[in-house]
Amino acid sequence: MWKLAEFFGDEEGIVKRLADLNPGSRNVTIQMRILAEPLTAQNLLTIISALTELTTKYWLIAKRRFADFIEYTQTHNGRFAEEAQIVITRISYNSPFNMDWKVDLSAPSVAEALVTTIDGITQRQERLEKAKLENQAKALEIKEAEQKAEQDNQIALLEQEKHRLELEQRRLEVLGKQLEVQKKGIEYALEIAGKVVDMLHPGADPATRAMEIQALLPNLVQLQNGKGLELALPPLSKDTE
């Protein structure tokens, strides 16, 4: 980033003040500085090269030498820069890099145009830096929002998992009751089978009795699973036989 002295007011005021500092001179000196750290040779070369070409083009336009302006734009012939009398009169580098850029005052609009250019670029860089900071702030807001959304999502997932576990617990309780019912049904079927075997085959030895109960058990369980079965008439009693 690079700036010129900013305490003389607008561009025209700067040029007038610079001219006042050089009374009787046909040249005006513009003070500039380069704030980039570290200052690389490539960056310095880029800035000085651009300043040289711009100052030369401004000078040719101000002198109404449009044919030479077109030629210089195409060829970059150094003789035009020499004619424009662009001179660096002072350089110091003590963080930041400072230099005095002397231009021909016979075309005062050149100095004003150069000041306008540098000031405009400086403001643009400041606006870009501001926009960059704003973008960084927005990016941080987005990141924080994403993190919050992720946290909310994790909380929601935990709640969902908790709800799922509660439902699973209920299903297990229901399943346990179903198994208990089935167990009682089997126990009841065993009881019925034992009674029936004792009724049909009284005095059977234990092995035979167990075999007969086992054979009857599936049918009794199947019958239990049926719905709506009942006797149409009351069972016969000894009094009615």
mmCIF file of C-alpha atoms in Angstrom:
data_model
loop_
_atom_site.group_PDB
_atom_site.id
_atom_site.type_symbol
_atom_site.label_atom_id
_atom_site.label_comp_id
_atom_site.label_asym_id
_atom_site.label_seq_id
_atom_site.Cartn_x
_atom_site.Cartn_y
_atom_site.Cartn_z
ATOM 1 C CA MET A 1 0.000 0.000 0.000
ATOM 2 C CA TRP A 2 1.336 3.474 -0.813
ATOM 3 C CA LYS A 3 0.238 7.049 -0.038
ATOM 4 C CA LEU A 4 1.266 10.642 -0.640
ATOM 5 C CA ALA A 5 1.107 13.481 1.866
ATOM 6 C CA GLU A 6 -2.594 14.042 2.619
ATOM 7 C CA PHE A 7 -2.573 17.232 4.668
ATOM 8 C CA PHE A 8 -2.864 19.757 1.769
ATOM 9 C CA GLY A 9 -6.562 19.196 0.996
ATOM 10 C CA ASP A 10 -7.870 18.084 -2.406
ATOM 11 C CA GLU A 11 -5.742 17.228 -5.449
ATOM 12 C CA GLU A 12 -5.663 20.788 -6.799
ATOM 13 C CA GLY A 13 -4.688 22.106 -3.379
ATOM 14 C CA ILE A 14 -1.913 19.544 -3.124
ATOM 15 C CA VAL A 15 -0.467 20.540 -6.493
ATOM 16 C CA LYS A 16 -0.662 24.260 -5.628
ATOM 17 C CA ARG A 17 1.051 23.659 -2.301
ATOM 18 C CA LEU A 18 3.755 21.549 -3.941
ATOM 19 C CA ALA A 19 4.344 24.289 -6.492
ATOM 20 C CA ASP A 20 4.611 26.854 -3.682
ATOM 21 C CA LEU A 21 7.315 24.706 -2.124
ATOM 22 C CA ASN A 22 9.316 25.010 -5.363
ATOM 23 C CA PRO A 23 9.042 28.731 -6.281
ATOM 24 C CA GLY A 24 10.564 29.639 -9.647
ATOM 25 C CA SER A 25 10.977 25.986 -10.604
ATOM 26 C CA ARG A 26 9.554 24.493 -13.800
ATOM 27 C CA ASN A 27 9.045 21.239 -11.925
ATOM 28 C CA VAL A 28 6.868 20.095 -9.054
ATOM 29 C CA THR A 29 7.824 17.368 -6.602
ATOM 30 C CA ILE A 30 5.273 14.904 -5.308
ATOM 31 C CA GLN A 31 6.145 13.104 -2.113
ATOM 32 C CA MET A 32 5.212 9.438 -2.035
ATOM 33 C CA ARG A 33 5.734 6.516 0.280
ATOM 34 C CA ILE A 34 5.347 2.763 -0.005
ATOM 35 C CA LEU A 35 4.027 1.102 3.126
ATOM 36 C CA ALA A 36 4.378 -2.535 2.049
ATOM 37 C CA GLU A 37 6.425 -4.653 4.457
ATOM 38 C CA PRO A 38 8.633 -6.266 3.450
ATOM 39 C CA LEU A 39 9.276 -4.146 0.383
ATOM 40 C CA THR A 40 10.240 -6.586 -2.347
ATOM 41 C CA ALA A 41 12.240 -5.617 -5.417
ATOM 42 C CA GLN A 42 9.369 -6.812 -7.606
ATOM 43 C CA ASN A 43 6.847 -4.585 -5.826
ATOM 44 C CA LEU A 44 9.147 -1.556 -6.037
ATOM 45 C CA LEU A 45 9.801 -2.214 -9.733
ATOM 46 C CA THR A 46 6.069 -2.599 -10.405
ATOM 47 C CA ILE A 47 5.215 0.723 -8.742
ATOM 48 C CA ILE A 48 8.038 2.763 -10.309
ATOM 49 C CA SER A 49 7.408 1.281 -13.755
ATOM 50 C CA ALA A 50 3.683 2.048 -13.544
ATOM 51 C CA LEU A 51 4.334 5.577 -12.261
ATOM 52 C CA THR A 52 6.823 6.223 -15.056
ATOM 53 C CA GLU A 53 4.450 5.106 -17.794
ATOM 54 C CA LEU A 54 1.439 6.896 -16.325
ATOM 55 C CA THR A 55 3.336 10.158 -15.800
ATOM 56 C CA THR A 56 4.696 9.995 -19.355
ATOM 57 C CA LYS A 57 1.255 9.312 -20.823
ATOM 58 C CA TYR A 58 -0.315 12.092 -18.738
ATOM 59 C CA TRP A 59 2.411 14.482 -19.938
ATOM 60 C CA LEU A 60 1.921 13.548 -23.602
ATOM 61 C CA ILE A 61 -1.858 14.004 -23.297
ATOM 62 C CA ALA A 62 -1.447 17.357 -21.525
ATOM 63 C CA LYS A 63 0.928 18.468 -24.299
ATOM 64 C CA ARG A 64 -1.659 17.336 -26.880
ATOM 65 C CA ARG A 65 0.909 15.016 -28.461
ATOM 66 C CA PHE A 66 -1.618 12.329 -29.247
ATOM 67 C CA ALA A 67 0.401 10.649 -32.001
ATOM 68 C CA ASP A 68 3.341 10.311 -29.614
ATOM 69 C CA PHE A 69 0.925 9.102 -26.920
ATOM 70 C CA ILE A 70 -0.231 6.272 -29.190
ATOM 71 C CA GLU A 71 3.360 5.454 -30.165
ATOM 72 C CA TYR A 72 4.498 5.362 -26.529
ATOM 73 C CA THR A 73 1.533 3.190 -25.559
ATOM 74 C CA GLN A 74 2.555 0.692 -28.241
ATOM 75 C CA THR A 75 6.367 0.857 -28.005
ATOM 76 C CA HIS A 76 7.144 2.119 -24.461
ATOM 77 C CA ASN A 77 10.012 4.074 -26.018
ATOM 78 C CA GLY A 78 12.054 5.536 -23.160
ATOM 79 C CA ARG A 79 12.780 8.809 -24.971
ATOM 80 C CA PHE A 80 9.268 10.038 -24.197
ATOM 81 C CA ALA A 81 9.835 9.497 -20.469
ATOM 82 C CA GLU A 82 13.072 11.462 -20.803
ATOM 83 C CA GLU A 83 11.185 14.296 -22.507
ATOM 84 C CA ALA A 84 8.616 14.292 -19.714
ATOM 85 C CA GLN A 85 11.517 15.062 -17.322
ATOM 86 C CA ILE A 86 10.467 12.514 -14.718
ATOM 87 C CA VAL A 87 13.094 12.520 -11.986
ATOM 88 C CA ILE A 88 13.320 10.868 -8.574
ATOM 89 C CA THR A 89 15.005 13.545 -6.493
ATOM 90 C CA ARG A 90 15.111 11.781 -3.116
ATOM 91 C CA ILE A 91 14.803 8.267 -1.752
ATOM 92 C CA SER A 92 14.869 7.109 1.862
ATOM 93 C CA TYR A 93 13.956 3.779 3.318
ATOM 94 C CA ASN A 94 13.431 3.788 7.018
ATOM 95 C CA SER A 95 10.069 2.015 7.125
ATOM 96 C CA PRO A 96 8.285 3.208 5.071
ATOM 97 C CA PHE A 97 10.046 3.738 1.745
ATOM 98 C CA ASN A 98 9.862 7.447 0.789
ATOM 99 C CA MET A 99 10.612 9.098 -2.529
ATOM 100 C CA ASP A 100 10.161 12.489 -4.182
ATOM 101 C CA TRP A 101 8.762 12.276 -7.713
ATOM 102 C CA LYS A 102 9.467 15.382 -9.815
ATOM 103 C CA VAL A 103 7.284 16.182 -12.826
ATOM 104 C CA ASP A 104 7.198 18.996 -15.378
ATOM 105 C CA LEU A 105 5.176 21.946 -14.046
ATOM 106 C CA SER A 106 4.705 23.384 -17.543
ATOM 107 C CA ALA A 107 1.819 20.934 -17.723
ATOM 108 C CA PRO A 108 0.403 21.333 -14.186
ATOM 109 C CA SER A 109 -2.498 19.034 -14.910
ATOM 110 C CA VAL A 110 0.024 16.165 -14.995
ATOM 111 C CA ALA A 111 0.823 16.585 -11.311
ATOM 112 C CA GLU A 112 -2.865 16.931 -10.477
ATOM 113 C CA ALA A 113 -3.712 13.829 -12.515
ATOM 114 C CA LEU A 114 -0.936 11.891 -10.805
ATOM 115 C CA VAL A 115 -2.121 12.986 -7.365
ATOM 116 C CA THR A 116 -5.688 12.044 -8.298
ATOM 117 C CA THR A 117 -4.491 8.640 -9.501
ATOM 118 C CA ILE A 118 -2.498 7.804 -6.385
ATOM 119 C CA ASP A 119 -5.190 9.120 -4.060
ATOM 120 C CA GLY A 120 -7.847 7.145 -5.925
ATOM 121 C CA ILE A 121 -5.812 3.936 -5.749
ATOM 122 C CA THR A 122 -5.182 4.519 -2.042
ATOM 123 C CA GLN A 123 -8.894 4.994 -1.391
ATOM 124 C CA ARG A 124 -9.670 1.922 -3.474
ATOM 125 C CA GLN A 125 -7.201 -0.136 -1.469
ATOM 126 C CA GLU A 126 -8.727 1.177 1.737
ATOM 127 C CA ARG A 127 -12.206 0.300 0.456
ATOM 128 C CA LEU A 128 -10.975 -3.143 -0.559
ATOM 129 C CA GLU A 129 -9.406 -3.622 2.861
ATOM 130 C CA LYS A 130 -12.648 -2.506 4.491
ATOM 131 C CA ALA A 131 -14.624 -4.857 2.260
ATOM 132 C CA LYS A 132 -12.166 -7.632 3.088
ATOM 133 C CA LEU A 133 -12.652 -7.046 6.815
ATOM 134 C CA GLU A 134 -16.423 -6.940 6.336
ATOM 135 C CA ASN A 135 -16.277 -10.184 4.367
ATOM 136 C CA GLN A 136 -14.155 -11.758 7.084
ATOM 137 C CA ALA A 137 -16.692 -10.620 9.684
ATOM 138 C CA LYS A 138 -19.536 -12.059 7.607
ATOM 139 C CA ALA A 139 -17.590 -15.273 7.089
ATOM 140 C CA LEU A 140 -17.089 -15.482 10.856
ATOM 141 C CA GLU A 141 -20.810 -14.912 11.405
ATOM 142 C CA ILE A 142 -21.617 -17.647 8.895
ATOM 143 C CA LYS A 143 -19.135 -20.005 10.548
ATOM 144 C CA GLU A 144 -20.599 -19.286 13.980
ATOM 145 C CA ALA A 145 -24.109 -19.807 12.591
ATOM 146 C CA GLU A 146 -23.011 -23.096 11.032
ATOM 147 C CA GLN A 147 -21.435 -24.185 14.312
ATOM 148 C CA LYS A 148 -24.618 -23.269 16.189
ATOM 149 C CA ALA A 149 -26.688 -25.132 13.613
ATOM 150 C CA GLU A 150 -24.390 -28.128 14.011
ATOM 151 C CA GLN A 151 -24.733 -27.950 17.781
ATOM 152 C CA ASP A 152 -28.510 -27.631 17.468
ATOM 153 C CA ASN A 153 -28.472 -30.557 15.073
ATOM 154 C CA GLN A 154 -26.425 -32.626 17.517
ATOM 155 C CA ILE A 155 -28.827 -31.722 20.316
ATOM 156 C CA ALA A 156 -31.738 -32.662 18.067
ATOM 157 C CA LEU A 157 -30.032 -35.954 17.230
ATOM 158 C CA LEU A 158 -29.513 -36.633 20.927
ATOM 159 C CA GLU A 159 -33.171 -35.882 21.572
ATOM 160 C CA GLN A 160 -34.140 -38.176 18.709
ATOM 161 C CA GLU A 161 -31.878 -40.907 20.073
ATOM 162 C CA LYS A 162 -33.365 -40.439 23.530
ATOM 163 C CA HIS A 163 -36.859 -40.691 22.075
ATOM 164 C CA ARG A 164 -35.855 -43.775 20.076
ATOM 165 C CA LEU A 165 -34.440 -45.432 23.188
ATOM 166 C CA GLU A 166 -37.625 -44.653 25.086
ATOM 167 C CA LEU A 167 -39.695 -46.234 22.312
ATOM 168 C CA GLU A 168 -37.358 -49.215 22.228
ATOM 169 C CA GLN A 169 -37.730 -49.574 25.978
ATOM 170 C CA ARG A 170 -41.497 -49.558 25.588
ATOM 171 C CA ARG A 171 -41.297 -52.137 22.815
ATOM 172 C CA LEU A 172 -39.136 -54.341 25.032
ATOM 173 C CA GLU A 173 -41.641 -53.986 27.837
ATOM 174 C CA VAL A 174 -44.465 -54.969 25.481
ATOM 175 C CA LEU A 175 -42.395 -57.852 24.134
ATOM 176 C CA GLY A 176 -41.668 -58.976 27.688
ATOM 177 C CA LYS A 177 -45.352 -58.967 28.469
ATOM 178 C CA GLN A 178 -46.077 -60.848 25.252
ATOM 179 C CA LEU A 179 -43.465 -63.455 26.168
ATOM 180 C CA GLU A 180 -44.922 -63.652 29.636
ATOM 181 C CA VAL A 181 -48.363 -64.209 28.141
ATOM 182 C CA GLN A 182 -46.962 -66.853 25.796
ATOM 183 C CA LYS A 183 -45.174 -68.500 28.711
ATOM 184 C CA LYS A 184 -48.347 -68.552 30.739
ATOM 185 C CA GLY A 185 -50.180 -69.864 27.699
ATOM 186 C CA ILE A 186 -47.677 -72.707 27.371
ATOM 187 C CA GLU A 187 -47.887 -73.393 31.092
ATOM 188 C CA TYR A 188 -51.671 -73.430 30.828
ATOM 189 C CA ALA A 189 -51.479 -75.687 27.766
ATOM 190 C CA LEU A 190 -49.174 -78.034 29.714
ATOM 191 C CA GLU A 191 -51.644 -78.058 32.556
ATOM 192 C CA ILE A 192 -54.515 -78.873 30.188
ATOM 193 C CA ALA A 193 -52.441 -81.516 28.403
ATOM 194 C CA GLY A 194 -51.602 -83.152 31.743
ATOM 195 C CA LYS A 195 -55.234 -83.204 32.787
ATOM 196 C CA VAL A 196 -56.330 -84.623 29.434
ATOM 197 C CA VAL A 197 -53.650 -87.340 29.447
ATOM 198 C CA ASP A 198 -54.525 -88.277 33.017
ATOM 199 C CA MET A 199 -58.147 -88.399 31.934
ATOM 200 C CA LEU A 200 -57.527 -90.429 28.782
ATOM 201 C CA HIS A 201 -54.673 -92.604 30.016
ATOM 202 C CA PRO A 202 -54.827 -92.836 33.771
ATOM 203 C CA GLY A 203 -51.900 -94.615 35.391
ATOM 204 C CA ALA A 204 -49.564 -94.080 32.409
ATOM 205 C CA ASP A 205 -45.894 -94.374 33.264
ATOM 206 C CA PRO A 206 -43.981 -91.051 33.419
ATOM 207 C CA ALA A 207 -42.196 -91.516 30.077
ATOM 208 C CA THR A 208 -45.401 -92.334 28.229
ATOM 209 C CA ARG A 209 -47.258 -89.515 29.952
ATOM 210 C CA ALA A 210 -44.538 -87.011 28.989
ATOM 211 C CA MET A 211 -44.574 -88.217 25.373
ATOM 212 C CA GLU A 212 -48.349 -87.876 25.147
ATOM 213 C CA ILE A 213 -48.275 -84.377 26.693
ATOM 214 C CA GLN A 214 -45.543 -83.280 24.240
ATOM 215 C CA ALA A 215 -47.572 -84.579 21.306
ATOM 216 C CA LEU A 216 -50.701 -82.712 22.423
ATOM 217 C CA LEU A 217 -48.965 -79.446 23.339
ATOM 218 C CA PRO A 218 -48.622 -77.879 19.822
ATOM 219 C CA ASN A 219 -52.294 -78.450 19.091
ATOM 220 C CA LEU A 220 -53.339 -76.984 22.412
ATOM 221 C CA VAL A 221 -51.170 -73.885 21.827
ATOM 222 C CA GLN A 222 -52.613 -73.529 18.329
ATOM 223 C CA LEU A 223 -56.099 -73.778 19.740
ATOM 224 C CA GLN A 224 -55.260 -71.097 22.306
ATOM 225 C CA ASN A 225 -54.215 -68.773 19.507
ATOM 226 C CA GLY A 226 -57.621 -69.118 17.924
ATOM 227 C CA LYS A 227 -60.201 -66.484 18.739
ATOM 228 C CA GLY A 228 -63.791 -66.771 19.839
ATOM 229 C CA LEU A 229 -63.879 -70.501 20.619
ATOM 230 C CA GLU A 230 -66.242 -71.530 23.392
ATOM 231 C CA LEU A 231 -68.724 -74.280 24.236
ATOM 232 C CA ALA A 232 -72.236 -73.827 22.928
ATOM 233 C CA LEU A 233 -73.712 -75.934 25.727
ATOM 234 C CA PRO A 234 -72.682 -76.276 29.332
ATOM 235 C CA PRO A 235 -70.620 -79.394 30.041
ATOM 236 C CA LEU A 236 -72.516 -82.531 31.061
ATOM 237 C CA SER A 237 -72.749 -83.112 34.804
ATOM 238 C CA LYS A 238 -73.109 -86.447 36.581
ATOM 239 C CA ASP A 239 -76.672 -85.536 37.458
ATOM 240 C CA THR A 240 -77.638 -85.211 33.772
ATOM 241 C CA GLU A 241 -75.846 -88.303 32.516
#
